[in-house]
Amino acid sequence: MQIETIPEFIQDASLFEWFFLIFILILPLILITLIITQHILGYFLAKKYDIHFFKPPYFTNMEVAVYCSWPLSLIRYATYITYTGFPSILHKRRFKSHASPYIPSRMIRFVCQFWVMALVICIITGPTLLIMMFALAPRSQIGVRLQASTKNEILLGGLGDW
Amino acid sequence: MTDNVQQKNEILVANVGGFVGGTLYGGATTLAVMLMATPIGWVAALVIGVGSVLTAALVSYGAKNLYTTYLNHIDITKITKVDQLCR
């Protein structure tokens, strides 16, 4: 099998190009994985938790009506996943004074914790990458021009057409 | 359907950018609704829906413009092998 050579652009890719490629190629894959995992975990956790929690006072009547169907049911799934991973957070807020009706295995708890942390990291890094891309884009262009022109050209007025 | 490599790349970047933007907005609102424990009404549901669509459109437009202006020397369809699927 022939091994493909490293594409040329990777050898001298600027920071802006890296950010753009991560945003377009890697972030969507992570997000798709998170969404699929959310559906699977949420489906099974909802079976355990719905009888105890999916009613007033934990959810309002309005929320019960809205969270029944996709896509807003994903909020309910996310709540259950966070509750499994980090019970103390939701003990303080939504599920007050209710002992957990289901004790998950360490594996499921770890997966839930990993899911929540991955989502938080994606939400932080995604917009940051986007802002960095827009911020670095003009500099990338200037960098290309700097490479193309020599010092003398800049001194002689190469800055003119920037 | 287009044979133009540039257009193929633009379509790919715009779609993927829109997906990422919309999903991130959805994720952020999900976390906000969940952690703040505010019961959502029709207005909040509308904000989630319309906001994610707007964010997706904005990010896809921005990403497409960035690609066209600065990165058109990179053929993303070739890296992702999309050009073999969508000829």
PDB file of C-alpha atoms in Angstrom:
ATOM      1  CA  MET A   1       0.000   0.000   0.000  1.00  0.00           C
ATOM      2  CA  GLN A   2       1.335   3.346  -0.965  1.00  0.00           C
ATOM      3  CA  ILE A   3       1.837   5.790   1.861  1.00  0.00           C
ATOM      4  CA  GLU A   4       0.589   9.215   0.937  1.00  0.00           C
ATOM      5  CA  THR A   5       3.035  12.042   1.373  1.00  0.00           C
ATOM      6  CA  ILE A   6       2.261  14.858   3.768  1.00  0.00           C
ATOM      7  CA  PRO A   7       0.327  17.534   1.882  1.00  0.00           C
ATOM      8  CA  GLU A   8       2.371  20.613   1.126  1.00  0.00           C
ATOM      9  CA  PHE A   9       0.141  23.036   2.976  1.00  0.00           C
ATOM     10  CA  ILE A  10       0.718  21.230   6.292  1.00  0.00           C
ATOM     11  CA  GLN A  11       4.472  21.799   6.105  1.00  0.00           C
ATOM     12  CA  ASP A  12       4.153  25.565   6.183  1.00  0.00           C
ATOM     13  CA  ALA A  13       0.618  26.060   7.444  1.00  0.00           C
ATOM     14  CA  SER A  14       0.102  29.212   9.451  1.00  0.00           C
ATOM     15  CA  LEU A  15      -1.646  29.267  12.809  1.00  0.00           C
ATOM     16  CA  PHE A  16      -4.762  30.628  11.122  1.00  0.00           C
ATOM     17  CA  GLU A  17      -4.845  27.707   8.699  1.00  0.00           C
ATOM     18  CA  TRP A  18      -4.477  25.235  11.578  1.00  0.00           C
ATOM     19  CA  PHE A  19      -7.360  26.832  13.466  1.00  0.00           C
ATOM     20  CA  PHE A  20      -9.516  26.785  10.351  1.00  0.00           C
ATOM     21  CA  LEU A  21      -8.769  23.137   9.593  1.00  0.00           C
ATOM     22  CA  ILE A  22      -9.415  22.089  13.222  1.00  0.00           C
ATOM     23  CA  PHE A  23     -12.722  23.987  13.100  1.00  0.00           C
ATOM     24  CA  ILE A  24     -13.811  22.444   9.822  1.00  0.00           C
ATOM     25  CA  LEU A  25     -12.387  18.906  10.107  1.00  0.00           C
ATOM     26  CA  ILE A  26     -12.023  17.862  13.766  1.00  0.00           C
ATOM     27  CA  LEU A  27     -14.688  19.795  15.707  1.00  0.00           C
ATOM     28  CA  PRO A  28     -17.633  18.429  13.629  1.00  0.00           C
ATOM     29  CA  LEU A  29     -16.469  14.845  14.231  1.00  0.00           C
ATOM     30  CA  ILE A  30     -16.294  15.438  17.990  1.00  0.00           C
ATOM     31  CA  LEU A  31     -19.735  17.082  17.966  1.00  0.00           C
ATOM     32  CA  ILE A  32     -21.324  14.233  15.982  1.00  0.00           C
ATOM     33  CA  THR A  33     -19.832  11.722  18.452  1.00  0.00           C
ATOM     34  CA  LEU A  34     -21.206  13.760  21.376  1.00  0.00           C
ATOM     35  CA  ILE A  35     -24.698  13.952  19.856  1.00  0.00           C
ATOM     36  CA  ILE A  36     -24.834  10.201  19.136  1.00  0.00           C
ATOM     37  CA  THR A  37     -23.576   9.419  22.658  1.00  0.00           C
ATOM     38  CA  GLN A  38     -26.179  11.816  24.090  1.00  0.00           C
ATOM     39  CA  HIS A  39     -28.986   9.959  22.317  1.00  0.00           C
ATOM     40  CA  ILE A  40     -27.793   6.529  23.462  1.00  0.00           C
ATOM     41  CA  LEU A  41     -26.998   7.479  27.075  1.00  0.00           C
ATOM     42  CA  GLY A  42     -30.092   9.669  27.359  1.00  0.00           C
ATOM     43  CA  TYR A  43     -32.381   6.916  26.089  1.00  0.00           C
ATOM     44  CA  PHE A  44     -31.234   4.467  28.738  1.00  0.00           C
ATOM     45  CA  LEU A  45     -30.991   6.987  31.580  1.00  0.00           C
ATOM     46  CA  ALA A  46     -34.476   8.346  30.781  1.00  0.00           C
ATOM     47  CA  LYS A  47     -35.860   4.850  31.367  1.00  0.00           C
ATOM     48  CA  LYS A  48     -34.375   4.908  34.886  1.00  0.00           C
ATOM     49  CA  TYR A  49     -35.087   8.507  35.848  1.00  0.00           C
ATOM     50  CA  ASP A  50     -38.345   9.475  34.091  1.00  0.00           C
ATOM     51  CA  ILE A  51     -40.649   7.792  36.634  1.00  0.00           C
ATOM     52  CA  HIS A  52     -39.071   9.685  39.514  1.00  0.00           C
ATOM     53  CA  PHE A  53     -38.102  13.042  38.051  1.00  0.00           C
ATOM     54  CA  PHE A  54     -40.082  13.830  34.900  1.00  0.00           C
ATOM     55  CA  LYS A  55     -42.962  15.546  36.712  1.00  0.00           C
ATOM     56  CA  PRO A  56     -43.580  18.606  38.869  1.00  0.00           C
ATOM     57  CA  PRO A  57     -41.914  20.029  40.935  1.00  0.00           C
ATOM     58  CA  TYR A  58     -38.667  18.960  39.211  1.00  0.00           C
ATOM     59  CA  PHE A  59     -39.947  19.870  35.764  1.00  0.00           C
ATOM     60  CA  THR A  60     -42.843  22.272  35.202  1.00  0.00           C
ATOM     61  CA  ASN A  61     -45.907  21.089  33.268  1.00  0.00           C
ATOM     62  CA  MET A  62     -44.751  23.188  30.343  1.00  0.00           C
ATOM     63  CA  GLU A  63     -41.318  21.536  30.383  1.00  0.00           C
ATOM     64  CA  VAL A  64     -42.847  18.080  30.598  1.00  0.00           C
ATOM     65  CA  ALA A  65     -44.865  18.864  27.473  1.00  0.00           C
ATOM     66  CA  VAL A  66     -41.937  20.371  25.587  1.00  0.00           C
ATOM     67  CA  TYR A  67     -39.183  17.918  26.564  1.00  0.00           C
ATOM     68  CA  CYS A  68     -41.178  14.878  25.464  1.00  0.00           C
ATOM     69  CA  SER A  69     -40.238  15.065  21.831  1.00  0.00           C
ATOM     70  CA  TRP A  70     -37.067  15.496  19.832  1.00  0.00           C
ATOM     71  CA  PRO A  71     -35.088  17.807  19.593  1.00  0.00           C
ATOM     72  CA  LEU A  72     -35.853  19.464  22.937  1.00  0.00           C
ATOM     73  CA  SER A  73     -35.784  16.046  24.600  1.00  0.00           C
ATOM     74  CA  LEU A  74     -32.021  16.385  24.236  1.00  0.00           C
ATOM     75  CA  ILE A  75     -32.136  18.950  27.059  1.00  0.00           C
ATOM     76  CA  ARG A  76     -33.793  16.341  29.296  1.00  0.00           C
ATOM     77  CA  TYR A  77     -31.167  13.784  28.235  1.00  0.00           C
ATOM     78  CA  ALA A  78     -28.375  16.262  28.995  1.00  0.00           C
ATOM     79  CA  THR A  79     -29.905  16.906  32.426  1.00  0.00           C
ATOM     80  CA  TYR A  80     -29.969  13.189  33.226  1.00  0.00           C
ATOM     81  CA  ILE A  81     -26.421  12.674  31.945  1.00  0.00           C
ATOM     82  CA  THR A  82     -25.135  15.554  34.071  1.00  0.00           C
ATOM     83  CA  TYR A  83     -27.083  14.245  37.054  1.00  0.00           C
ATOM     84  CA  THR A  84     -25.439  10.830  36.646  1.00  0.00           C
ATOM     85  CA  GLY A  85     -21.972  12.288  36.164  1.00  0.00           C
ATOM     86  CA  PHE A  86     -22.073  15.121  38.664  1.00  0.00           C
ATOM     87  CA  PRO A  87     -25.059  14.571  40.998  1.00  0.00           C
ATOM     88  CA  SER A  88     -24.012  17.350  43.391  1.00  0.00           C
ATOM     89  CA  ILE A  89     -24.543  20.088  40.764  1.00  0.00           C
ATOM     90  CA  LEU A  90     -28.191  19.202  40.151  1.00  0.00           C
ATOM     91  CA  HIS A  91     -28.870  18.312  43.785  1.00  0.00           C
ATOM     92  CA  LYS A  92     -28.365  21.993  44.526  1.00  0.00           C
ATOM     93  CA  ARG A  93     -30.537  23.263  41.696  1.00  0.00           C
ATOM     94  CA  ARG A  94     -33.178  21.132  40.042  1.00  0.00           C
ATOM     95  CA  PHE A  95     -33.490  17.828  41.890  1.00  0.00           C
ATOM     96  CA  LYS A  96     -33.561  19.247  45.409  1.00  0.00           C
ATOM     97  CA  SER A  97     -33.974  16.936  48.373  1.00  0.00           C
ATOM     98  CA  HIS A  98     -34.406  13.798  46.326  1.00  0.00           C
ATOM     99  CA  ALA A  99     -32.166  10.816  46.849  1.00  0.00           C
ATOM    100  CA  SER A 100     -30.920   9.371  43.574  1.00  0.00           C
ATOM    101  CA  PRO A 101     -33.236   6.522  42.555  1.00  0.00           C
ATOM    102  CA  TYR A 102     -30.565   4.845  40.480  1.00  0.00           C
ATOM    103  CA  ILE A 103     -26.948   4.177  41.385  1.00  0.00           C
ATOM    104  CA  PRO A 104     -24.952   3.916  38.153  1.00  0.00           C
ATOM    105  CA  SER A 105     -21.895   1.744  37.734  1.00  0.00           C
ATOM    106  CA  ARG A 106     -18.502   3.441  37.796  1.00  0.00           C
ATOM    107  CA  MET A 107     -18.140   2.952  34.055  1.00  0.00           C
ATOM    108  CA  ILE A 108     -21.413   4.736  33.222  1.00  0.00           C
ATOM    109  CA  ARG A 109     -20.616   7.525  35.671  1.00  0.00           C
ATOM    110  CA  PHE A 110     -17.207   7.989  34.065  1.00  0.00           C
ATOM    111  CA  VAL A 111     -18.737   8.094  30.559  1.00  0.00           C
ATOM    112  CA  CYS A 112     -21.269  10.695  31.722  1.00  0.00           C
ATOM    113  CA  GLN A 113     -18.570  12.813  33.357  1.00  0.00           C
ATOM    114  CA  PHE A 114     -16.440  12.561  30.207  1.00  0.00           C
ATOM    115  CA  TRP A 115     -19.430  13.572  28.053  1.00  0.00           C
ATOM    116  CA  VAL A 116     -20.199  16.662  30.137  1.00  0.00           C
ATOM    117  CA  MET A 117     -16.567  17.746  30.212  1.00  0.00           C
ATOM    118  CA  ALA A 118     -16.180  17.185  26.449  1.00  0.00           C
ATOM    119  CA  LEU A 119     -19.298  19.291  25.788  1.00  0.00           C
ATOM    120  CA  VAL A 120     -18.033  22.115  28.004  1.00  0.00           C
ATOM    121  CA  ILE A 121     -14.613  22.011  26.324  1.00  0.00           C
ATOM    122  CA  CYS A 122     -16.250  22.103  22.853  1.00  0.00           C
ATOM    123  CA  ILE A 123     -18.454  25.045  23.836  1.00  0.00           C
ATOM    124  CA  ILE A 124     -15.416  26.939  25.106  1.00  0.00           C
ATOM    125  CA  THR A 125     -13.015  26.057  22.280  1.00  0.00           C
ATOM    126  CA  GLY A 126     -15.463  26.371  19.365  1.00  0.00           C
ATOM    127  CA  PRO A 127     -16.268  30.092  19.605  1.00  0.00           C
ATOM    128  CA  THR A 128     -12.667  30.791  20.695  1.00  0.00           C
ATOM    129  CA  LEU A 129     -11.383  29.114  17.525  1.00  0.00           C
ATOM    130  CA  LEU A 130     -13.895  31.088  15.460  1.00  0.00           C
ATOM    131  CA  ILE A 131     -12.828  34.397  16.999  1.00  0.00           C
ATOM    132  CA  MET A 132      -9.141  33.519  16.620  1.00  0.00           C
ATOM    133  CA  MET A 133      -9.742  32.600  12.972  1.00  0.00           C
ATOM    134  CA  PHE A 134     -11.290  35.973  12.228  1.00  0.00           C
ATOM    135  CA  ALA A 135      -8.652  37.783  14.280  1.00  0.00           C
ATOM    136  CA  LEU A 136      -5.703  36.025  12.643  1.00  0.00           C
ATOM    137  CA  ALA A 137      -6.992  36.055   9.071  1.00  0.00           C
ATOM    138  CA  PRO A 138      -5.632  39.474   8.013  1.00  0.00           C
ATOM    139  CA  ARG A 139      -2.293  38.747   9.700  1.00  0.00           C
ATOM    140  CA  SER A 140      -2.015  35.520   7.752  1.00  0.00           C
ATOM    141  CA  GLN A 141      -2.383  37.502   4.567  1.00  0.00           C
ATOM    142  CA  ILE A 142       0.251  40.013   5.730  1.00  0.00           C
ATOM    143  CA  GLY A 143       2.537  37.104   6.655  1.00  0.00           C
ATOM    144  CA  VAL A 144       2.305  35.695   3.143  1.00  0.00           C
ATOM    145  CA  ARG A 145       3.144  39.090   1.699  1.00  0.00           C
ATOM    146  CA  LEU A 146       6.074  39.496   4.101  1.00  0.00           C
ATOM    147  CA  GLN A 147       7.510  36.196   2.952  1.00  0.00           C
ATOM    148  CA  ALA A 148       7.084  37.181  -0.656  1.00  0.00           C
ATOM    149  CA  SER A 149       8.732  40.561  -0.368  1.00  0.00           C
ATOM    150  CA  THR A 150      12.240  41.219   0.833  1.00  0.00           C
ATOM    151  CA  LYS A 151      13.226  43.755   3.480  1.00  0.00           C
ATOM    152  CA  ASN A 152      14.375  46.221   0.832  1.00  0.00           C
ATOM    153  CA  GLU A 153      11.061  46.082  -0.990  1.00  0.00           C
ATOM    154  CA  ILE A 154       9.239  46.942   2.227  1.00  0.00           C
ATOM    155  CA  LEU A 155      11.598  49.847   2.855  1.00  0.00           C
ATOM    156  CA  LEU A 156      11.152  51.024  -0.715  1.00  0.00           C
ATOM    157  CA  GLY A 157       7.411  51.245  -0.344  1.00  0.00           C
ATOM    158  CA  GLY A 158       6.155  47.660  -0.378  1.00  0.00           C
ATOM    159  CA  LEU A 159       3.774  48.634   2.397  1.00  0.00           C
ATOM    160  CA  GLY A 160       1.799  50.725  -0.023  1.00  0.00           C
ATOM    161  CA  ASP A 161      -0.575  48.089  -1.289  1.00  0.00           C
ATOM    162  CA  TRP A 162      -1.390  46.484   2.101  1.00  0.00           C
TER     163      TRP A 162
ATOM    164  CA  MET B   1     -23.907  19.650  -8.570  1.00  0.00           C
ATOM    165  CA  THR B   2     -20.816  21.387  -9.750  1.00  0.00           C
ATOM    166  CA  ASP B   3     -17.510  20.516 -11.359  1.00  0.00           C
ATOM    167  CA  ASN B   4     -15.821  23.591  -9.966  1.00  0.00           C
ATOM    168  CA  VAL B   5     -13.361  22.645  -7.169  1.00  0.00           C
ATOM    169  CA  GLN B   6     -13.626  26.100  -5.601  1.00  0.00           C
ATOM    170  CA  GLN B   7     -17.424  25.863  -5.421  1.00  0.00           C
ATOM    171  CA  LYS B   8     -17.252  22.336  -4.023  1.00  0.00           C
ATOM    172  CA  ASN B   9     -14.984  23.574  -1.242  1.00  0.00           C
ATOM    173  CA  GLU B  10     -17.204  26.553  -0.516  1.00  0.00           C
ATOM    174  CA  ILE B  11     -20.275  24.331  -0.205  1.00  0.00           C
ATOM    175  CA  LEU B  12     -18.442  21.923   2.102  1.00  0.00           C
ATOM    176  CA  VAL B  13     -17.034  24.680   4.312  1.00  0.00           C
ATOM    177  CA  ALA B  14     -20.378  26.513   4.508  1.00  0.00           C
ATOM    178  CA  ASN B  15     -22.285  23.355   5.445  1.00  0.00           C
ATOM    179  CA  VAL B  16     -19.792  22.106   8.013  1.00  0.00           C
ATOM    180  CA  GLY B  17     -19.409  25.597   9.486  1.00  0.00           C
ATOM    181  CA  GLY B  18     -23.183  25.904   9.791  1.00  0.00           C
ATOM    182  CA  PHE B  19     -23.417  22.519  11.483  1.00  0.00           C
ATOM    183  CA  VAL B  20     -20.675  23.376  13.979  1.00  0.00           C
ATOM    184  CA  GLY B  21     -22.152  26.817  14.718  1.00  0.00           C
ATOM    185  CA  GLY B  22     -25.695  25.556  15.205  1.00  0.00           C
ATOM    186  CA  THR B  23     -24.651  22.598  17.333  1.00  0.00           C
ATOM    187  CA  LEU B  24     -22.418  24.691  19.573  1.00  0.00           C
ATOM    188  CA  TYR B  25     -25.237  27.196  20.072  1.00  0.00           C
ATOM    189  CA  GLY B  26     -27.600  24.322  20.897  1.00  0.00           C
ATOM    190  CA  GLY B  27     -25.093  22.838  23.345  1.00  0.00           C
ATOM    191  CA  ALA B  28     -24.520  26.179  25.047  1.00  0.00           C
ATOM    192  CA  THR B  29     -28.254  26.868  25.464  1.00  0.00           C
ATOM    193  CA  THR B  30     -28.791  23.301  26.722  1.00  0.00           C
ATOM    194  CA  LEU B  31     -26.157  23.792  29.416  1.00  0.00           C
ATOM    195  CA  ALA B  32     -27.576  27.219  30.300  1.00  0.00           C
ATOM    196  CA  VAL B  33     -31.155  25.944  30.598  1.00  0.00           C
ATOM    197  CA  MET B  34     -30.012  22.906  32.576  1.00  0.00           C
ATOM    198  CA  LEU B  35     -27.657  24.597  35.025  1.00  0.00           C
ATOM    199  CA  MET B  36     -29.702  27.723  35.629  1.00  0.00           C
ATOM    200  CA  ALA B  37     -32.736  25.462  36.158  1.00  0.00           C
ATOM    201  CA  THR B  38     -34.987  28.075  34.612  1.00  0.00           C
ATOM    202  CA  PRO B  39     -38.185  26.506  33.335  1.00  0.00           C
ATOM    203  CA  ILE B  40     -38.433  27.167  29.612  1.00  0.00           C
ATOM    204  CA  GLY B  41     -41.519  28.707  28.046  1.00  0.00           C
ATOM    205  CA  TRP B  42     -42.497  29.143  24.435  1.00  0.00           C
ATOM    206  CA  VAL B  43     -40.335  32.257  24.176  1.00  0.00           C
ATOM    207  CA  ALA B  44     -37.234  30.430  25.363  1.00  0.00           C
ATOM    208  CA  ALA B  45     -37.957  27.531  22.998  1.00  0.00           C
ATOM    209  CA  LEU B  46     -38.309  30.020  20.167  1.00  0.00           C
ATOM    210  CA  VAL B  47     -35.032  31.713  21.114  1.00  0.00           C
ATOM    211  CA  ILE B  48     -33.260  28.341  21.082  1.00  0.00           C
ATOM    212  CA  GLY B  49     -34.691  27.449  17.675  1.00  0.00           C
ATOM    213  CA  VAL B  50     -34.298  30.770  15.881  1.00  0.00           C
ATOM    214  CA  GLY B  51     -30.954  31.509  17.552  1.00  0.00           C
ATOM    215  CA  SER B  52     -29.394  28.238  16.443  1.00  0.00           C
ATOM    216  CA  VAL B  53     -30.565  28.770  12.861  1.00  0.00           C
ATOM    217  CA  LEU B  54     -29.228  32.332  12.811  1.00  0.00           C
ATOM    218  CA  THR B  55     -25.905  31.288  14.364  1.00  0.00           C
ATOM    219  CA  ALA B  56     -25.580  28.457  11.863  1.00  0.00           C
ATOM    220  CA  ALA B  57     -26.237  30.817   8.940  1.00  0.00           C
ATOM    221  CA  LEU B  58     -23.812  33.424  10.286  1.00  0.00           C
ATOM    222  CA  VAL B  59     -20.981  30.964  10.957  1.00  0.00           C
ATOM    223  CA  SER B  60     -21.432  29.243   7.604  1.00  0.00           C
ATOM    224  CA  TYR B  61     -21.319  32.604   5.813  1.00  0.00           C
ATOM    225  CA  GLY B  62     -18.227  33.674   7.773  1.00  0.00           C
ATOM    226  CA  ALA B  63     -16.399  30.391   7.270  1.00  0.00           C
ATOM    227  CA  LYS B  64     -17.161  30.425   3.541  1.00  0.00           C
ATOM    228  CA  ASN B  65     -15.862  33.981   3.219  1.00  0.00           C
ATOM    229  CA  LEU B  66     -12.705  33.182   5.184  1.00  0.00           C
ATOM    230  CA  TYR B  67     -12.065  30.190   2.965  1.00  0.00           C
ATOM    231  CA  THR B  68     -12.648  32.098  -0.267  1.00  0.00           C
ATOM    232  CA  THR B  69     -10.514  35.052   0.784  1.00  0.00           C
ATOM    233  CA  TYR B  70      -7.532  33.401   2.431  1.00  0.00           C
ATOM    234  CA  LEU B  71      -7.521  29.639   2.074  1.00  0.00           C
ATOM    235  CA  ASN B  72      -8.520  28.799  -1.470  1.00  0.00           C
ATOM    236  CA  HIS B  73      -5.119  27.188  -2.023  1.00  0.00           C
ATOM    237  CA  ILE B  74      -6.177  24.337   0.287  1.00  0.00           C
ATOM    238  CA  ASP B  75      -8.466  21.752  -1.308  1.00  0.00           C
ATOM    239  CA  ILE B  76     -10.495  20.537   1.679  1.00  0.00           C
ATOM    240  CA  THR B  77     -12.667  18.227  -0.437  1.00  0.00           C
ATOM    241  CA  LYS B  78      -9.508  16.354  -1.419  1.00  0.00           C
ATOM    242  CA  ILE B  79      -8.281  15.997   2.184  1.00  0.00           C
ATOM    243  CA  THR B  80     -11.643  14.661   3.349  1.00  0.00           C
ATOM    244  CA  LYS B  81     -12.068  12.512   0.219  1.00  0.00           C
ATOM    245  CA  VAL B  82     -15.432  14.180  -0.365  1.00  0.00           C
ATOM    246  CA  ASP B  83     -14.412  14.798  -3.987  1.00  0.00           C
ATOM    247  CA  GLN B  84     -14.463  11.037  -4.575  1.00  0.00           C
ATOM    248  CA  LEU B  85     -17.994  10.758  -3.182  1.00  0.00           C
ATOM    249  CA  CYS B  86     -19.514  13.850  -4.793  1.00  0.00           C
ATOM    250  CA  ARG B  87     -18.156  14.100  -8.281  1.00  0.00           C
TER     251      ARG B  87
END
